[in-house]
């Protein structure tokens, strides 16, 4: 008996997936010999099944490729940004200029103000104590020359503080009060050294916690924080070198923190890329 097309609509999906008995298969094939419409429907079903079977395993592969590209982009951006920030930190670092390396000229203006020019420095660090202005000229790390002009109107005296010689002072204008001995102490901040020690200790402790617990969530969190602490230590050496004293704490710590985060992003993305490459080899 030849099956009607209405019944074939119910049987074709089962036939396409080879889920019918031999008797039903023979009846379906007998119908398909004379029915071009049902044959076309069967071909379309098989094509859809093939596309679905191919697309299903490819979707995780596409997702993996997209993630790999994002990790590569993030790693590259973090690496370039870290290098640029390190260069900017080094180029913008100001160092104190010695008294002997600074040429000073003093001029009294018509309006009664006094103008002092410092040839050699690029900036000034100033402290005001009881009407006496203490100045410590600053120059660039590469010691390229500059010029700074300072206008004095209500100060009793101006004293040059030579930080390079343990704060040695020299009167460059005015008269010091009798009670003022002309001494000033310009002390650097030492907190960056303490931060570096804390970062190194935290890195060791957290990585020690990570190893025995590396298969647990707390172990993975300890690893990430340990790497961040290690990146801070690396960033400190990139910005400050082997020096831990700072006369501009906010600026130096800001550069170190930003570079540390960039290195951490580079390390995290790079680790995932390496892990994916190892999986590909396996």
C-alpha positions as YAML, in Angstrom:
chain: A
units: angstrom
residues:
- id: 1
  name: UNK
  ca: [0.00, 0.00, 0.00]
- id: 2
  name: UNK
  ca: [1.34, 3.40, -0.98]
- id: 3
  name: UNK
  ca: [1.55, 5.87, 1.89]
- id: 4
  name: UNK
  ca: [-0.14, 9.29, 1.49]
- id: 5
  name: UNK
  ca: [1.98, 12.47, 1.62]
- id: 6
  name: UNK
  ca: [0.25, 13.56, 4.85]
- id: 7
  name: UNK
  ca: [1.59, 10.48, 6.62]
- id: 8
  name: UNK
  ca: [4.99, 10.96, 5.05]
- id: 9
  name: UNK
  ca: [5.34, 14.35, 6.78]
- id: 10
  name: UNK
  ca: [5.31, 12.50, 10.11]
- id: 11
  name: UNK
  ca: [7.59, 9.70, 8.96]
- id: 12
  name: UNK
  ca: [10.24, 11.68, 7.07]
- id: 13
  name: UNK
  ca: [11.97, 13.11, 10.20]
- id: 14
  name: UNK
  ca: [12.19, 9.62, 11.70]
- id: 15
  name: UNK
  ca: [13.38, 8.17, 8.40]
- id: 16
  name: UNK
  ca: [16.04, 10.88, 8.03]
- id: 17
  name: UNK
  ca: [17.42, 10.00, 11.46]
- id: 18
  name: UNK
  ca: [17.18, 6.25, 10.75]
- id: 19
  name: UNK
  ca: [14.70, 5.66, 13.56]
- id: 20
  name: UNK
  ca: [12.10, 3.52, 11.71]
- id: 21
  name: UNK
  ca: [11.56, -0.21, 11.36]
- id: 22
  name: UNK
  ca: [12.48, -2.11, 8.22]
- id: 23
  name: UNK
  ca: [8.82, -2.34, 7.13]
- id: 24
  name: UNK
  ca: [8.30, 1.41, 7.52]
- id: 25
  name: UNK
  ca: [11.60, 2.15, 5.76]
- id: 26
  name: UNK
  ca: [10.53, 0.04, 2.78]
- id: 27
  name: UNK
  ca: [7.14, 1.81, 2.63]
- id: 28
  name: UNK
  ca: [8.78, 5.25, 2.79]
- id: 29
  name: UNK
  ca: [11.29, 4.40, 0.08]
- id: 30
  name: UNK
  ca: [8.50, 3.05, -2.11]
- id: 31
  name: UNK
  ca: [6.66, 6.36, -1.74]
- id: 32
  name: UNK
  ca: [9.79, 8.41, -2.48]
- id: 33
  name: UNK
  ca: [10.30, 6.67, -5.81]
- id: 34
  name: UNK
  ca: [7.19, 8.32, -7.24]
- id: 35
  name: UNK
  ca: [6.90, 11.51, -5.11]
- id: 36
  name: UNK
  ca: [9.33, 14.26, -5.98]
- id: 37
  name: UNK
  ca: [7.85, 16.65, -3.38]
- id: 38
  name: UNK
  ca: [8.54, 14.35, -0.44]
- id: 39
  name: UNK
  ca: [12.01, 13.66, -1.86]
- id: 40
  name: UNK
  ca: [12.79, 17.39, -1.81]
- id: 41
  name: UNK
  ca: [11.53, 17.65, 1.76]
- id: 42
  name: UNK
  ca: [13.79, 14.77, 2.77]
- id: 43
  name: UNK
  ca: [16.81, 16.43, 1.14]
- id: 44
  name: UNK
  ca: [16.12, 19.68, 2.97]
- id: 45
  name: UNK
  ca: [15.79, 17.85, 6.26]
- id: 46
  name: UNK
  ca: [19.11, 16.07, 5.75]
- id: 47
  name: UNK
  ca: [20.81, 19.36, 4.80]
- id: 48
  name: UNK
  ca: [19.49, 21.10, 7.93]
- id: 49
  name: UNK
  ca: [20.63, 18.19, 10.07]
- id: 50
  name: UNK
  ca: [24.12, 18.32, 8.52]
- id: 51
  name: UNK
  ca: [24.46, 22.09, 9.07]
- id: 52
  name: UNK
  ca: [23.27, 21.77, 12.65]
- id: 53
  name: UNK
  ca: [25.69, 18.94, 13.32]
- id: 54
  name: UNK
  ca: [28.58, 21.01, 11.94]
- id: 55
  name: UNK
  ca: [27.60, 24.27, 13.67]
- id: 56
  name: UNK
  ca: [27.14, 22.70, 17.09]
- id: 57
  name: UNK
  ca: [30.78, 21.70, 17.70]
- id: 58
  name: UNK
  ca: [32.11, 24.80, 15.93]
- id: 59
  name: UNK
  ca: [30.42, 27.26, 18.30]
- id: 60
  name: UNK
  ca: [32.70, 26.47, 21.27]
- id: 61
  name: UNK
  ca: [35.69, 26.72, 18.92]
- id: 62
  name: UNK
  ca: [34.58, 30.14, 17.72]
- id: 63
  name: UNK
  ca: [34.09, 31.27, 21.31]
- id: 64
  name: UNK
  ca: [37.57, 30.03, 22.20]
- id: 65
  name: UNK
  ca: [39.08, 31.87, 19.25]
- id: 66
  name: UNK
  ca: [37.32, 35.10, 20.22]
- id: 67
  name: UNK
  ca: [38.54, 34.80, 23.82]
- id: 68
  name: UNK
  ca: [42.07, 34.11, 22.61]
- id: 69
  name: UNK
  ca: [42.01, 37.20, 20.42]
- id: 70
  name: UNK
  ca: [40.75, 39.36, 23.28]
- id: 71
  name: UNK
  ca: [43.46, 38.05, 25.60]
- id: 72
  name: UNK
  ca: [46.10, 38.73, 22.96]
- id: 73
  name: UNK
  ca: [44.80, 42.30, 22.45]
- id: 74
  name: UNK
  ca: [44.66, 42.96, 26.21]
- id: 75
  name: UNK
  ca: [48.18, 41.58, 26.70]
- id: 76
  name: UNK
  ca: [49.55, 43.71, 23.86]
- id: 77
  name: UNK
  ca: [47.82, 46.89, 25.06]
- id: 78
  name: UNK
  ca: [49.00, 46.36, 28.65]
- id: 79
  name: UNK
  ca: [52.58, 45.70, 27.51]
- id: 80
  name: UNK
  ca: [52.74, 48.82, 25.32]
- id: 81
  name: UNK
  ca: [51.06, 50.99, 27.96]
- id: 82
  name: UNK
  ca: [53.44, 49.73, 30.69]
- id: 83
  name: UNK
  ca: [56.46, 50.56, 28.54]
- id: 84
  name: UNK
  ca: [55.12, 54.04, 27.73]
- id: 85
  name: UNK
  ca: [54.27, 54.77, 31.37]
- id: 86
  name: UNK
  ca: [57.75, 53.67, 32.45]
- id: 87
  name: UNK
  ca: [59.35, 55.96, 29.85]
- id: 88
  name: UNK
  ca: [57.14, 58.87, 30.94]
- id: 89
  name: UNK
  ca: [57.99, 58.21, 34.60]
- id: 90
  name: UNK
  ca: [61.71, 58.25, 33.87]
- id: 91
  name: UNK
  ca: [61.58, 61.28, 31.57]
- id: 92
  name: UNK
  ca: [59.47, 63.32, 34.00]
- id: 93
  name: UNK
  ca: [61.43, 62.41, 37.12]
- id: 94
  name: UNK
  ca: [62.86, 65.52, 38.74]
- id: 95
  name: UNK
  ca: [66.08, 65.45, 40.74]
- id: 96
  name: UNK
  ca: [67.46, 68.10, 43.05]
- id: 97
  name: UNK
  ca: [70.11, 70.42, 41.62]
- id: 98
  name: UNK
  ca: [73.22, 71.23, 43.63]
- id: 99
  name: UNK
  ca: [74.16, 74.81, 44.48]
- id: 100
  name: UNK
  ca: [77.29, 74.60, 42.34]
- id: 101
  name: UNK
  ca: [75.30, 73.49, 39.27]
- id: 102
  name: UNK
  ca: [72.83, 76.38, 39.48]
- id: 103
  name: UNK
  ca: [73.56, 79.88, 38.19]
- id: 104
  name: UNK
  ca: [71.61, 82.48, 40.19]
- id: 105
  name: UNK
  ca: [70.93, 86.13, 39.35]
- id: 106
  name: UNK
  ca: [69.06, 88.63, 41.55]
- id: 107
  name: UNK
  ca: [67.41, 91.82, 40.23]
- id: 108
  name: UNK
  ca: [65.40, 94.48, 42.08]
- id: 109
  name: UNK
  ca: [62.48, 95.76, 40.00]
- id: 110
  name: UNK
  ca: [61.04, 99.28, 39.88]
- id: 111
  name: UNK
  ca: [57.92, 98.30, 41.84]
- id: 112
  name: UNK
  ca: [60.04, 97.09, 44.75]
- id: 113
  name: UNK
  ca: [59.76, 93.41, 44.01]
- id: 114
  name: UNK
  ca: [62.81, 91.21, 43.72]
- id: 115
  name: UNK
  ca: [63.20, 88.78, 40.85]
- id: 116
  name: UNK
  ca: [65.49, 85.78, 41.16]
- id: 117
  name: UNK
  ca: [66.46, 83.68, 38.15]
- id: 118
  name: UNK
  ca: [67.75, 80.14, 38.47]
- id: 119
  name: UNK
  ca: [69.57, 79.00, 35.32]
- id: 120
  name: UNK
  ca: [69.90, 75.22, 35.10]
- id: 121
  name: UNK
  ca: [66.84, 73.94, 37.04]
- id: 122
  name: UNK
  ca: [63.38, 73.34, 35.63]
- id: 123
  name: UNK
  ca: [61.36, 73.75, 38.79]
- id: 124
  name: UNK
  ca: [61.49, 74.75, 42.45]
- id: 125
  name: UNK
  ca: [60.49, 73.12, 45.70]
- id: 126
  name: UNK
  ca: [59.65, 75.82, 48.26]
- id: 127
  name: UNK
  ca: [59.16, 75.96, 52.04]
- id: 128
  name: UNK
  ca: [58.16, 79.11, 53.93]
- id: 129
  name: UNK
  ca: [59.16, 79.51, 57.58]
- id: 130
  name: UNK
  ca: [58.54, 82.81, 59.40]
- id: 131
  name: UNK
  ca: [58.91, 84.91, 56.26]
- id: 132
  name: UNK
  ca: [62.06, 83.10, 55.10]
- id: 133
  name: UNK
  ca: [61.66, 81.23, 51.83]
- id: 134
  name: UNK
  ca: [63.70, 78.05, 51.43]
- id: 135
  name: UNK
  ca: [64.05, 76.85, 47.85]
- id: 136
  name: UNK
  ca: [65.41, 73.60, 46.42]
- id: 137
  name: UNK
  ca: [65.74, 73.75, 42.62]
- id: 138
  name: UNK
  ca: [64.75, 70.68, 40.62]
- id: 139
  name: UNK
  ca: [66.13, 69.44, 37.33]
- id: 140
  name: UNK
  ca: [65.32, 66.59, 34.97]
- id: 141
  name: UNK
  ca: [66.90, 63.17, 35.34]
- id: 142
  name: UNK
  ca: [69.03, 63.73, 32.24]
- id: 143
  name: UNK
  ca: [70.22, 67.06, 33.73]
- id: 144
  name: UNK
  ca: [69.26, 69.10, 30.65]
- id: 145
  name: UNK
  ca: [69.25, 72.80, 31.47]
- id: 146
  name: UNK
  ca: [66.29, 75.07, 32.04]
- id: 147
  name: UNK
  ca: [65.41, 78.40, 33.63]
- id: 148
  name: UNK
  ca: [63.08, 79.33, 36.48]
- id: 149
  name: UNK
  ca: [62.11, 82.86, 37.51]
- id: 150
  name: UNK
  ca: [60.90, 83.60, 41.04]
- id: 151
  name: UNK
  ca: [59.27, 86.86, 42.11]
- id: 152
  name: UNK
  ca: [59.73, 87.92, 45.77]
- id: 153
  name: UNK
  ca: [57.64, 90.66, 47.37]
- id: 154
  name: UNK
  ca: [56.91, 89.89, 51.02]
- id: 155
  name: UNK
  ca: [59.75, 87.62, 52.13]
- id: 156
  name: UNK
  ca: [62.61, 88.54, 54.45]
- id: 157
  name: UNK
  ca: [65.16, 86.29, 52.80]
- id: 158
  name: UNK
  ca: [65.60, 83.45, 50.31]
- id: 159
  name: UNK
  ca: [67.77, 80.48, 51.25]
- id: 160
  name: UNK
  ca: [69.06, 77.85, 48.81]
- id: 161
  name: UNK
  ca: [68.76, 74.31, 50.20]
- id: 162
  name: UNK
  ca: [71.23, 71.89, 48.62]
- id: 163
  name: UNK
  ca: [69.53, 68.54, 49.07]
- id: 164
  name: UNK
  ca: [72.42, 66.82, 47.30]
- id: 165
  name: UNK
  ca: [74.63, 67.82, 50.24]
- id: 166
  name: UNK
  ca: [72.38, 66.75, 53.12]
- id: 167
  name: UNK
  ca: [70.38, 69.98, 53.14]
- id: 168
  name: UNK
  ca: [73.27, 72.42, 53.22]
- id: 169
  name: UNK
  ca: [71.87, 75.99, 53.10]
- id: 170
  name: UNK
  ca: [73.15, 79.17, 51.43]
- id: 171
  name: UNK
  ca: [71.63, 82.65, 51.74]
- id: 172
  name: UNK
  ca: [71.04, 84.03, 48.23]
- id: 173
  name: UNK
  ca: [68.97, 87.14, 49.01]
- id: 174
  name: UNK
  ca: [67.87, 89.26, 51.98]
- id: 175
  name: UNK
  ca: [68.82, 89.07, 55.63]
- id: 176
  name: UNK
  ca: [68.00, 86.31, 58.05]
- id: 177
  name: UNK
  ca: [66.38, 87.23, 61.39]
- id: 178
  name: UNK
  ca: [68.69, 86.91, 64.35]
- id: 179
  name: UNK
  ca: [66.72, 84.01, 65.75]
- id: 180
  name: UNK
  ca: [66.90, 82.15, 62.42]
- id: 181
  name: UNK
  ca: [70.11, 80.24, 61.87]
- id: 182
  name: UNK
  ca: [69.35, 79.63, 58.21]
- id: 183
  name: UNK
  ca: [69.03, 75.88, 58.64]
- id: 184
  name: UNK
  ca: [66.34, 73.77, 56.99]
- id: 185
  name: UNK
  ca: [65.88, 70.04, 56.81]
- id: 186
  name: UNK
  ca: [64.40, 68.60, 53.64]
- id: 187
  name: UNK
  ca: [63.69, 64.96, 54.34]
- id: 188
  name: UNK
  ca: [62.54, 62.48, 51.69]
- id: 189
  name: UNK
  ca: [59.57, 60.19, 52.20]
- id: 190
  name: UNK
  ca: [60.50, 56.59, 52.94]
- id: 191
  name: UNK
  ca: [57.04, 55.02, 52.60]
- id: 192
  name: UNK
  ca: [57.74, 53.59, 49.14]
- id: 193
  name: UNK
  ca: [60.44, 51.38, 50.64]
- id: 194
  name: UNK
  ca: [57.96, 50.03, 53.19]
- id: 195
  name: UNK
  ca: [55.38, 49.45, 50.47]
- id: 196
  name: UNK
  ca: [57.95, 47.48, 48.48]
- id: 197
  name: UNK
  ca: [58.79, 45.25, 51.44]
- id: 198
  name: UNK
  ca: [55.10, 44.65, 52.15]
- id: 199
  name: UNK
  ca: [54.46, 43.77, 48.48]
- id: 200
  name: UNK
  ca: [57.32, 41.25, 48.40]
- id: 201
  name: UNK
  ca: [56.23, 39.62, 51.66]
- id: 202
  name: UNK
  ca: [52.59, 39.45, 50.50]
- id: 203
  name: UNK
  ca: [53.65, 37.95, 47.18]
- id: 204
  name: UNK
  ca: [55.59, 35.18, 48.92]
- id: 205
  name: UNK
  ca: [52.80, 34.43, 51.41]
- id: 206
  name: UNK
  ca: [50.01, 34.40, 48.83]
- id: 207
  name: UNK
  ca: [51.93, 32.24, 46.36]
- id: 208
  name: UNK
  ca: [52.76, 29.86, 49.23]
- id: 209
  name: UNK
  ca: [49.03, 29.63, 49.98]
- id: 210
  name: UNK
  ca: [48.21, 29.14, 46.32]
- id: 211
  name: UNK
  ca: [50.37, 26.08, 45.69]
- id: 212
  name: UNK
  ca: [48.70, 23.61, 48.10]
- id: 213
  name: UNK
  ca: [45.24, 25.04, 47.30]
- id: 214
  name: UNK
  ca: [45.74, 25.57, 43.56]
- id: 215
  name: UNK
  ca: [42.74, 23.39, 42.64]
- id: 216
  name: UNK
  ca: [40.35, 25.41, 44.81]
- id: 217
  name: UNK
  ca: [38.81, 28.82, 44.29]
- id: 218
  name: UNK
  ca: [40.61, 30.34, 47.28]
- id: 219
  name: UNK
  ca: [43.90, 29.09, 45.85]
- id: 220
  name: UNK
  ca: [43.25, 30.72, 42.49]
- id: 221
  name: UNK
  ca: [42.30, 33.99, 44.23]
- id: 222
  name: UNK
  ca: [45.52, 33.86, 46.27]
- id: 223
  name: UNK
  ca: [47.51, 33.34, 43.08]
- id: 224
  name: UNK
  ca: [45.98, 36.41, 41.39]
- id: 225
  name: UNK
  ca: [46.62, 38.61, 44.43]
- id: 226
  name: UNK
  ca: [50.14, 37.24, 44.76]
- id: 227
  name: UNK
  ca: [50.89, 38.07, 41.14]
- id: 228
  name: UNK
  ca: [49.48, 41.58, 41.68]
- id: 229
  name: UNK
  ca: [51.80, 42.09, 44.67]
- id: 230
  name: UNK
  ca: [54.73, 40.83, 42.61]
- id: 231
  name: UNK
  ca: [53.79, 43.21, 39.78]
- id: 232
  name: UNK
  ca: [53.86, 46.09, 42.27]
- id: 233
  name: UNK
  ca: [57.42, 45.16, 43.23]
- id: 234
  name: UNK
  ca: [58.46, 45.02, 39.57]
- id: 235
  name: UNK
  ca: [56.76, 48.37, 38.89]
- id: 236
  name: UNK
  ca: [58.66, 49.92, 41.83]
- id: 237
  name: UNK
  ca: [61.98, 48.92, 40.27]
- id: 238
  name: UNK
  ca: [60.86, 50.19, 36.86]
- id: 239
  name: UNK
  ca: [59.95, 53.62, 38.23]
- id: 240
  name: UNK
  ca: [62.37, 54.10, 41.12]
- id: 241
  name: UNK
  ca: [65.20, 51.71, 40.29]
- id: 242
  name: UNK
  ca: [66.92, 50.61, 43.50]
- id: 243
  name: UNK
  ca: [65.95, 53.87, 45.27]
- id: 244
  name: UNK
  ca: [63.09, 53.83, 47.76]
- id: 245
  name: UNK
  ca: [63.25, 57.48, 48.94]
- id: 246
  name: UNK
  ca: [60.85, 59.92, 47.32]
- id: 247
  name: UNK
  ca: [60.50, 63.70, 47.46]
- id: 248
  name: UNK
  ca: [57.24, 63.49, 45.48]
- id: 249
  name: UNK
  ca: [55.35, 60.63, 47.08]
- id: 250
  name: UNK
  ca: [52.02, 61.10, 45.34]
- id: 251
  name: UNK
  ca: [53.51, 61.20, 41.85]
- id: 252
  name: UNK
  ca: [55.87, 58.26, 42.30]
- id: 253
  name: UNK
  ca: [53.27, 56.04, 43.96]
- id: 254
  name: UNK
  ca: [50.76, 56.90, 41.23]
- id: 255
  name: UNK
  ca: [53.14, 55.77, 38.48]
- id: 256
  name: UNK
  ca: [54.01, 52.59, 40.38]
- id: 257
  name: UNK
  ca: [50.35, 51.69, 40.97]
- id: 258
  name: UNK
  ca: [49.31, 52.26, 37.34]
- id: 259
  name: UNK
  ca: [52.25, 50.30, 35.93]
- id: 260
  name: UNK
  ca: [51.59, 47.50, 38.44]
- id: 261
  name: UNK
  ca: [47.99, 47.15, 37.22]
- id: 262
  name: UNK
  ca: [49.16, 47.10, 33.60]
- id: 263
  name: UNK
  ca: [51.73, 44.40, 34.37]
- id: 264
  name: UNK
  ca: [49.05, 42.42, 36.19]
- id: 265
  name: UNK
  ca: [46.76, 42.62, 33.15]
- id: 266
  name: UNK
  ca: [49.66, 41.50, 30.95]
- id: 267
  name: UNK
  ca: [50.46, 38.58, 33.26]
- id: 268
  name: UNK
  ca: [46.83, 37.44, 33.53]
- id: 269
  name: UNK
  ca: [46.14, 37.57, 29.79]
- id: 270
  name: UNK
  ca: [49.51, 36.07, 28.95]
- id: 271
  name: UNK
  ca: [48.94, 33.17, 31.34]
- id: 272
  name: UNK
  ca: [45.61, 32.34, 29.70]
- id: 273
  name: UNK
  ca: [47.15, 32.47, 26.24]
- id: 274
  name: UNK
  ca: [49.92, 30.09, 27.31]
- id: 275
  name: UNK
  ca: [47.37, 27.74, 28.86]
- id: 276
  name: UNK
  ca: [45.33, 27.70, 25.62]
- id: 277
  name: UNK
  ca: [48.45, 27.02, 23.56]
- id: 278
  name: UNK
  ca: [49.30, 24.05, 25.78]
- id: 279
  name: UNK
  ca: [45.79, 22.68, 25.34]
- id: 280
  name: UNK
  ca: [46.14, 22.96, 21.57]
- id: 281
  name: UNK
  ca: [49.35, 20.91, 21.66]
- id: 282
  name: UNK
  ca: [47.64, 18.20, 23.65]
...
